[in-house]
Coordinates of C-alpha atoms and ligand atoms in Angstrom, one line a residue:
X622 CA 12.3 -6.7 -46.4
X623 CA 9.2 -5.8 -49.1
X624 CA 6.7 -8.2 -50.0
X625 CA 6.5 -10.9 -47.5
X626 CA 5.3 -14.0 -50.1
X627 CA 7.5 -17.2 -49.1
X628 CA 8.7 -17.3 -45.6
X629 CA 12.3 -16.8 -47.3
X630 CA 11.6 -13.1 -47.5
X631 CA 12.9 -12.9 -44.4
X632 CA 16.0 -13.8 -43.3
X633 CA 17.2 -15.4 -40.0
X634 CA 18.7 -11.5 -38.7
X635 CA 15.2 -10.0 -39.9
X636 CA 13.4 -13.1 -37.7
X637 CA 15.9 -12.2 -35.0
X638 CA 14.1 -8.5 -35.0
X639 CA 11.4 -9.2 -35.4
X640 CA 11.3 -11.8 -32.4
X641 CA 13.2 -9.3 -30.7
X642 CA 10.2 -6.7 -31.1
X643 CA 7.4 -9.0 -30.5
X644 CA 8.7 -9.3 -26.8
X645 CA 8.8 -5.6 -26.2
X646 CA 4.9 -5.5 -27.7
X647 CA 4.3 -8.4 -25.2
X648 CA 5.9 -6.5 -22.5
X649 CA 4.7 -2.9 -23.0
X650 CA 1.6 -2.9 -25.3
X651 CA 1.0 0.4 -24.1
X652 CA 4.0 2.1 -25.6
X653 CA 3.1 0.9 -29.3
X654 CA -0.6 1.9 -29.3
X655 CA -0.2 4.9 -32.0
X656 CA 3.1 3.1 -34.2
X657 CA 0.7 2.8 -37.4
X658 CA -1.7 5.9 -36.6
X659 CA -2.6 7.0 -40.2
X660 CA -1.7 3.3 -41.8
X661 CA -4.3 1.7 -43.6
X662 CA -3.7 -2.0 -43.9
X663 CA -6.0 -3.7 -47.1
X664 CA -7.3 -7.0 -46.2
X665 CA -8.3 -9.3 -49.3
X666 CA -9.5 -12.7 -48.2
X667 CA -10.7 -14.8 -51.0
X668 CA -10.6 -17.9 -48.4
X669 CA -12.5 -18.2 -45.6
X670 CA -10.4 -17.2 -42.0
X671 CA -10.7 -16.7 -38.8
X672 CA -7.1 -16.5 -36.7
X673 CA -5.2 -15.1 -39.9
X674 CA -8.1 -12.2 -40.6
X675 CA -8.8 -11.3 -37.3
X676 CA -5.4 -11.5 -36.2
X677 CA -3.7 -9.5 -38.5
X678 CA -7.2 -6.8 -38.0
X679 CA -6.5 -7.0 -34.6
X680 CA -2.7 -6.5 -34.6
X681 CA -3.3 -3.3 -37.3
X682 CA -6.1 -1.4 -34.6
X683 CA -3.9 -2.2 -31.5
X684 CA -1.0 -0.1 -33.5
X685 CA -3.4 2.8 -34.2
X686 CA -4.1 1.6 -37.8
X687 CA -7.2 1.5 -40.2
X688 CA -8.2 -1.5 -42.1
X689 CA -10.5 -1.9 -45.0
X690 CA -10.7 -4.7 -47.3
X691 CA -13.5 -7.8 -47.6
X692 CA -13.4 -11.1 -46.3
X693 CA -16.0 -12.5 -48.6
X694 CA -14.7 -12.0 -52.0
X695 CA -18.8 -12.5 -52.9
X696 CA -19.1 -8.7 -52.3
X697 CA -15.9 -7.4 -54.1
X698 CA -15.6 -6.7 -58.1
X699 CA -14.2 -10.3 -58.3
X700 CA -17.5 -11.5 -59.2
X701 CA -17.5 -9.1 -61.8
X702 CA -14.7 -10.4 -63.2
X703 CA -12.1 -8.1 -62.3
X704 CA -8.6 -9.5 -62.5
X705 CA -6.2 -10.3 -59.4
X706 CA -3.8 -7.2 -61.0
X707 CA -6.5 -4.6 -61.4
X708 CA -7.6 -5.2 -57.8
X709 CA -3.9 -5.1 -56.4
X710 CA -3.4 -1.7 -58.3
X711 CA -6.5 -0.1 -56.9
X712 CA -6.1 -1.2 -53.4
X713 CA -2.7 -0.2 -53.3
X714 CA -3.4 2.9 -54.0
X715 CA -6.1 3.2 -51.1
X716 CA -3.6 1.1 -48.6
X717 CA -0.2 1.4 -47.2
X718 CA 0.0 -2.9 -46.7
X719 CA -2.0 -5.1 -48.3
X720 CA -2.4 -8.9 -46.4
X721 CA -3.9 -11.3 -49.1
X722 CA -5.5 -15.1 -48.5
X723 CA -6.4 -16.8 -52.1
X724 CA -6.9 -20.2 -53.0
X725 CA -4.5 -20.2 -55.5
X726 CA -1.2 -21.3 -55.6
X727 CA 1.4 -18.1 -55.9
X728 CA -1.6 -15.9 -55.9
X729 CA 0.3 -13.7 -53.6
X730 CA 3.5 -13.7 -56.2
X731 CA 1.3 -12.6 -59.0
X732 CA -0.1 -9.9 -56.5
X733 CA 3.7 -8.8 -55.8
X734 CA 4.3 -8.1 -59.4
X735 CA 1.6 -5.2 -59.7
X736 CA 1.9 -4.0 -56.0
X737 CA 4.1 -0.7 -54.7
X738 CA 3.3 -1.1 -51.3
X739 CA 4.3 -4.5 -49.3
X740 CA 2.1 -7.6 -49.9
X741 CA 1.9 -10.2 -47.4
X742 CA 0.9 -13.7 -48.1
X743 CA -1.6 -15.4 -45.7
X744 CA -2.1 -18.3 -47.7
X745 CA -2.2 -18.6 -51.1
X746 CA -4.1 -22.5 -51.7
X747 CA -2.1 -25.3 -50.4
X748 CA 1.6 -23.7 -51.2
X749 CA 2.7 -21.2 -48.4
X750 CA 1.7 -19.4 -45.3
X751 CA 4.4 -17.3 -44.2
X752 CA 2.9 -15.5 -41.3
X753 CA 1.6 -18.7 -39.6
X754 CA 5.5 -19.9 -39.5
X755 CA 6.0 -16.6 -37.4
X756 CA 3.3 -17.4 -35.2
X757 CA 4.6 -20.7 -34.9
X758 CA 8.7 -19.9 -34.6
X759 CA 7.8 -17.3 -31.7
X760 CA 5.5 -20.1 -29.9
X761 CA 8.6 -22.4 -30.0
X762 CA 11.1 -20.1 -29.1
X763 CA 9.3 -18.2 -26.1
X764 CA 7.7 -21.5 -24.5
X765 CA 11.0 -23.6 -25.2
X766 CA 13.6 -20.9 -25.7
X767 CA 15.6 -22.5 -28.7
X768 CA 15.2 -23.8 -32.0
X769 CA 18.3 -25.8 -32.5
X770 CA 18.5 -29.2 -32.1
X771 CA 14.7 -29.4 -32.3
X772 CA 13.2 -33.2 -32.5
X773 CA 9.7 -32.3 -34.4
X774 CA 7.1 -34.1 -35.7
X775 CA 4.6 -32.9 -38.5
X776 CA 1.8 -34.3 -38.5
X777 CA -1.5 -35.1 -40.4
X778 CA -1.4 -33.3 -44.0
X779 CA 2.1 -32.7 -45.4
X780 CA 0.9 -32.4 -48.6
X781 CA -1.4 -29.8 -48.6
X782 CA -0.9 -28.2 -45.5
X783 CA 0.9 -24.8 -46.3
X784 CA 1.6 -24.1 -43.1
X785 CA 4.2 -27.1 -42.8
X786 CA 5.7 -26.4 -45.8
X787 CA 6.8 -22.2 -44.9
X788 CA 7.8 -24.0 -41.2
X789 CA 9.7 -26.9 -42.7
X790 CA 11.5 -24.1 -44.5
X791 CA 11.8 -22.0 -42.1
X792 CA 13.1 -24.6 -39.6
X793 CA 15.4 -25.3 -41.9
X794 CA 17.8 -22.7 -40.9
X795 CA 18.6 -24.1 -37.9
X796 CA 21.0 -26.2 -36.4
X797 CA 20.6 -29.9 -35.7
X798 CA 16.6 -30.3 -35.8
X799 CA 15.4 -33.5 -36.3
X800 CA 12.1 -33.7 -38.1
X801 CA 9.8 -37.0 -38.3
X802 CA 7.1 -36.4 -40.7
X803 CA 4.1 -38.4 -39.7
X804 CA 1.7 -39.0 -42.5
X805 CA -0.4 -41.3 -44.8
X806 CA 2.0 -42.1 -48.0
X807 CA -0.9 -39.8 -50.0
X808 CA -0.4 -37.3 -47.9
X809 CA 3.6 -36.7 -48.0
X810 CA 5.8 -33.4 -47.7
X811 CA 5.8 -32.6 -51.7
X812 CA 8.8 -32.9 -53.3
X813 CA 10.2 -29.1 -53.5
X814 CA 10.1 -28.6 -49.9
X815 CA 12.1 -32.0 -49.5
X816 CA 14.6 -30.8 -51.8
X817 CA 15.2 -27.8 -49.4
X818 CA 16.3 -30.2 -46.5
X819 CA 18.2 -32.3 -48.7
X820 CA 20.3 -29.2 -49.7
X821 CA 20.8 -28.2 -46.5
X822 CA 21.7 -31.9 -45.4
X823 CA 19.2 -31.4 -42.7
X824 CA 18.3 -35.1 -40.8
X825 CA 14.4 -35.9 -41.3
X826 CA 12.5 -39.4 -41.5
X827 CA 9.2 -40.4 -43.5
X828 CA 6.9 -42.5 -40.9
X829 CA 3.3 -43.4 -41.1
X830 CA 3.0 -44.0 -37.7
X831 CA 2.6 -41.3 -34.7
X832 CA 2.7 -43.7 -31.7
X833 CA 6.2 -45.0 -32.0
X834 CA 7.8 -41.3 -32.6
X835 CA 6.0 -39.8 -30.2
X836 CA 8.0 -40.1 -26.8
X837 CA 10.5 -38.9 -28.7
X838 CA 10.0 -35.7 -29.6
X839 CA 10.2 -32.2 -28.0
X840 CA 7.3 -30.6 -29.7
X841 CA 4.5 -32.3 -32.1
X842 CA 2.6 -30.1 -34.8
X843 CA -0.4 -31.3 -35.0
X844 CA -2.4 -30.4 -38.7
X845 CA -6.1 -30.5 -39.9
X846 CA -6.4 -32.8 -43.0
X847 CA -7.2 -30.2 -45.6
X848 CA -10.5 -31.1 -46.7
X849 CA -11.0 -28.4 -49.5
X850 CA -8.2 -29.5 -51.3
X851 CA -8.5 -32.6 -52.1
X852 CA -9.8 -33.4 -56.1
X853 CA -11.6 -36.5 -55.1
X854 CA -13.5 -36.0 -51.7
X855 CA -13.8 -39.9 -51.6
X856 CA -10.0 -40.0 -50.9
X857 CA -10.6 -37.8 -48.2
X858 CA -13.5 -39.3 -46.1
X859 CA -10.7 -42.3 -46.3
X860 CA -8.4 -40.3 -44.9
X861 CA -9.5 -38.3 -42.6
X862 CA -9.3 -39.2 -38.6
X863 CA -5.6 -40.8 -39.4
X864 CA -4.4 -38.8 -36.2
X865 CA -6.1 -38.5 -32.8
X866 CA -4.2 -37.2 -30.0
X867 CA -5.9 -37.5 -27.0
X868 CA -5.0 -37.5 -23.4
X869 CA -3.8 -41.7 -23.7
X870 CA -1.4 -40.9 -26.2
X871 CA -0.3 -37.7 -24.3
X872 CA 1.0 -40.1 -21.4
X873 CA 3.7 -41.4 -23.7
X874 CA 5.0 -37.3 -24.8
X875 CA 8.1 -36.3 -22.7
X876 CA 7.6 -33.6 -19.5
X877 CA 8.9 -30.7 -21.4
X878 CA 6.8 -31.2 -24.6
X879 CA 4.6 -29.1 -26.6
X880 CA 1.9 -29.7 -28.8
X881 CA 1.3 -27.3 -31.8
X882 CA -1.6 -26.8 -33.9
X883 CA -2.0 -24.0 -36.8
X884 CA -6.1 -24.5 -36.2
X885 CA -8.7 -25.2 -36.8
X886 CA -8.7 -28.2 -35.6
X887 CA -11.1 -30.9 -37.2
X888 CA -10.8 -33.7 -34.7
X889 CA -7.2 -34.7 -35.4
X890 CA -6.7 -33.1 -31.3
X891 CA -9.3 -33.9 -28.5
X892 CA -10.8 -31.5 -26.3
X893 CA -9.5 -33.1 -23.3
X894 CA -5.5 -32.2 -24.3
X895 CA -6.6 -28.9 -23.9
X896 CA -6.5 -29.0 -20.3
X897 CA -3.2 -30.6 -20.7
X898 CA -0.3 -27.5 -19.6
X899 CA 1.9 -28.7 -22.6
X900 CA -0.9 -28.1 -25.3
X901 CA 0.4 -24.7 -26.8
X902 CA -2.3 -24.5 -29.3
X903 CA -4.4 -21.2 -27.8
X904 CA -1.3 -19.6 -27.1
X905 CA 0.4 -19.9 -30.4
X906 CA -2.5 -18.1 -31.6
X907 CA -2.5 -15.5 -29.3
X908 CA 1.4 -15.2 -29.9
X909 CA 0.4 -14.8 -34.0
X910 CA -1.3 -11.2 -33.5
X911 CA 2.1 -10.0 -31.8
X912 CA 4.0 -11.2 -34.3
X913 CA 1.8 -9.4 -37.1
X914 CA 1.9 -6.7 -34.9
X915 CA 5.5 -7.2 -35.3
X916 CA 5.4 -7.4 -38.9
X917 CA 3.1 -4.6 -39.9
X918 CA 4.8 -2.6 -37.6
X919 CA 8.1 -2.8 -39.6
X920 CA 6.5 -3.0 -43.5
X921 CA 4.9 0.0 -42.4
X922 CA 8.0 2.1 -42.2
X923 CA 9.1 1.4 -45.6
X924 CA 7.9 3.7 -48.2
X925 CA 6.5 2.9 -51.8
X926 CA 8.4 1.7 -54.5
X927 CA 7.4 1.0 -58.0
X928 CA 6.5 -2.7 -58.9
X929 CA 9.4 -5.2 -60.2
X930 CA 9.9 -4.8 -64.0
X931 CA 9.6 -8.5 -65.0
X932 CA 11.5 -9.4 -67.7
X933 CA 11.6 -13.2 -68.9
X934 CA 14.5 -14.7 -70.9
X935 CA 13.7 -17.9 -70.5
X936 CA 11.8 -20.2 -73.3
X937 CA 8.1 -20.4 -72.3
X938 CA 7.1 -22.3 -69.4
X939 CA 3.8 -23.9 -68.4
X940 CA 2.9 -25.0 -65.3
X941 CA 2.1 -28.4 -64.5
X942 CA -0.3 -27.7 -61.4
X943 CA -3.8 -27.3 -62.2
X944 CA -4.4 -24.9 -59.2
X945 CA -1.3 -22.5 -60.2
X946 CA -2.5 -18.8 -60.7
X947 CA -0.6 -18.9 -63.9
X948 CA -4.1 -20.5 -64.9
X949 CA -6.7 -18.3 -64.1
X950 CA -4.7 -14.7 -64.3
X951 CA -3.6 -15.6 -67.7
X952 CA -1.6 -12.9 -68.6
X953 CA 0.6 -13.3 -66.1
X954 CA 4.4 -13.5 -67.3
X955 CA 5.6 -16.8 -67.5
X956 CA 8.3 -17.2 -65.0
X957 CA 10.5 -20.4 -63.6
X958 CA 13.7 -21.5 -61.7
X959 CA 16.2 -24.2 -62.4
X960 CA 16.5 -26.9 -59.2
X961 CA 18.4 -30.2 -59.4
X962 CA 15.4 -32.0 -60.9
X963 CA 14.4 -29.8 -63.6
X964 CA 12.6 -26.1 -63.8
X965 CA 9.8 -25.2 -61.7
X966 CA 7.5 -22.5 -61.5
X967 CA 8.6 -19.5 -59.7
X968 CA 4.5 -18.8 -58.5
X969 CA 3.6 -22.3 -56.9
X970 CA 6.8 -24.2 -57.3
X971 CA 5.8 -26.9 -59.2
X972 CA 7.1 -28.7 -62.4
X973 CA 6.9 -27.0 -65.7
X974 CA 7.5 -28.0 -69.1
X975 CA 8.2 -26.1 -71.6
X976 CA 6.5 -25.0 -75.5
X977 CA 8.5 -25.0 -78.4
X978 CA 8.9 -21.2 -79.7
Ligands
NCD752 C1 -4.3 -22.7 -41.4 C2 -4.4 -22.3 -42.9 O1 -5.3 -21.5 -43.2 O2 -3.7 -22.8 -43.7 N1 -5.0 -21.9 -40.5 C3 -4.5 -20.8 -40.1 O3 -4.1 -19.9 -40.9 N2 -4.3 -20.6 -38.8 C4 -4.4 -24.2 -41.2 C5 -5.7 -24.9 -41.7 O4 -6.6 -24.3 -42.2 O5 -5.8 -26.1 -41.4

């Protein structure tokens, strides 16, 4: 395990560890308060954050670590102009982990390339958010104690929501889940992340409706409709307020249920659930800074290694996605995959095309 960019990056025996050693740090806190004494975590949030920033702070103190970093890129060289690279090569040589949030898709990727020391995504735009699906696989697993055969429902903003698509992934490895994505038509799982459960022949519906799943299913992920997203903010206001779960709807959920939420929430969960024994939402987070704790905890034992050599034999590609990092951090190399409908870019996953050469 290195750079920790897609929730991929770690496989179901490293998850299996790492689960293992997030119990221990829940049950004896006390014996892990020097682990990272002399680690300096960097912290580069380009994105506003609350949980993610302070979590991953929080997890790097309670191990005897430093952090430095900014969470306001206003007040870093960016605003000089000072290229994603050159900041990832200075910081890495100030920091042992660096934890990056960017609006860009496969800003973290690009990061990776110039990095010696382990880069973990905490967002990167509306692509990926590895370290949430941690947070979010220990919540299940503790409070429910498998993830096979799990009925789920996703809810809200599939399209944009980066946390579903690193847990749709991630879930993905599992036997038997059922998922029921509940969303406006606009709003759907994009298509890359739907190839993933095709290829793994795992069962999932479409469904615009939440009512008629709902009684259904063992846990429900609720999600924010991402505002800041969106090109046109008139599609938006349209959309927003799809979802409500309140306390009426909650009458309907099976005994043994659990409601999830990556938060913040918006108003997509009332403040009355919260009282309700089976809303998880508080404690997932909670659960998120002992699985960082996890997490920084075993990057930090790995030593520094020079970054990839990236060599590209394939024709030029261009990405089709507007909000790729290929666009801003132009001389990034261009870099794709083949999938079973056509090339896609290996920084944001979306279609490319390619220039005649
Ligand atoms: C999420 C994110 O940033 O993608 N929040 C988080 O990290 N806990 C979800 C959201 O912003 O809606």
């Amino acid at each position: 395990m290195r750079h920790i960019i897609d929730i991929t990056d770690i496989s179901r025996e490293e998850f299996d560890r790492l689960y293992s050693l997030f119990g221990d740090i829940i049950d004896h806190p006390g014996d892990y308060v020097d682990c990272c004494k002399g680690k300096v975590l960097g912290s580069l949030f380009y994105e506003p954050s609350t949980r993610t920033n302070l979590s991953f702070s929080t997890a790097m103190l309670r191990l005897g670590g430093s952090v430095v970093g900014f969470s306001d890129p206003g007040s870093s060289s960016v605003t000089k102009g000072e290229t994603l690279k050159d900041t990832i090569r200075i910081v890495s040589g100030y920091a042992n982990m660096i934890v990056m949030r960017n609006p860009m898709e496969g800003a973290a990727k690009a990061a990776s390339l110039y990095s010696p020391v382990p880069i973990i995504n905490a967002g990167d735009g509306g692509h990926s958010h590895p370290t949430q699906t941690l947070a979010d696989m220990s919540t299940i697993l503790r409070l429910r104690g498998s993830l096979d055969g799990l009925k789920i429902g996703i809810c809200g903003d599939l399209k944009y929501g980066r946390t579903v698509h690193s847990l749709v992934k991630s879930l993905s490895n599992y036997k038997n889940v059922q998922f029921y994505f509940i969303s406006p038509r606009e709003l759907a799982l994009p298509a890359y992340v739907r190839d993933i459960l095709n290829e793994k022949k795992q069962k999932y519906f479409e469904v615009s409706g939440l009512d008629p799943v709902l009684p259904m299913l063992d846990v429900l992920y609720m999600t924010r409709i991402q505002k800041e997203r969106f090109i046109d903010p008139l599609e938006y206001e349209r959309l927003r307020g799809t979802y409500v779960l309140d306390t009426k709807k909650m009458r309907n959920a099976k005994k043994e249920f659990l409601v999830l939420h990556p938060l913040p929430r918006v108003d997509e969960i009332t403040n009355e659930v919260d009282d309700d024994p089976r809303a998880a939402y508080f404690t997932q987070a909670r659960f998120g800074m002992y699985m960082r704790m996890a997490l920084l905890l075993t990057l930090s034992k790995l030593g520094e290694t020079a970054p990839q050599r990236i060599d590209c034999d394939m024709p030029k590609c261009v990405c089709s996605n507007a909000k790729c990092i290929t666009k801003t951090e132009t001389y990034l190399p261009p870099l794709c995959y083949e999938s079973d409908d056509g090339a896609r870019c290996a920084f944001c996953d979306k279609e490319v095309s390619f220039n005649s050469i």
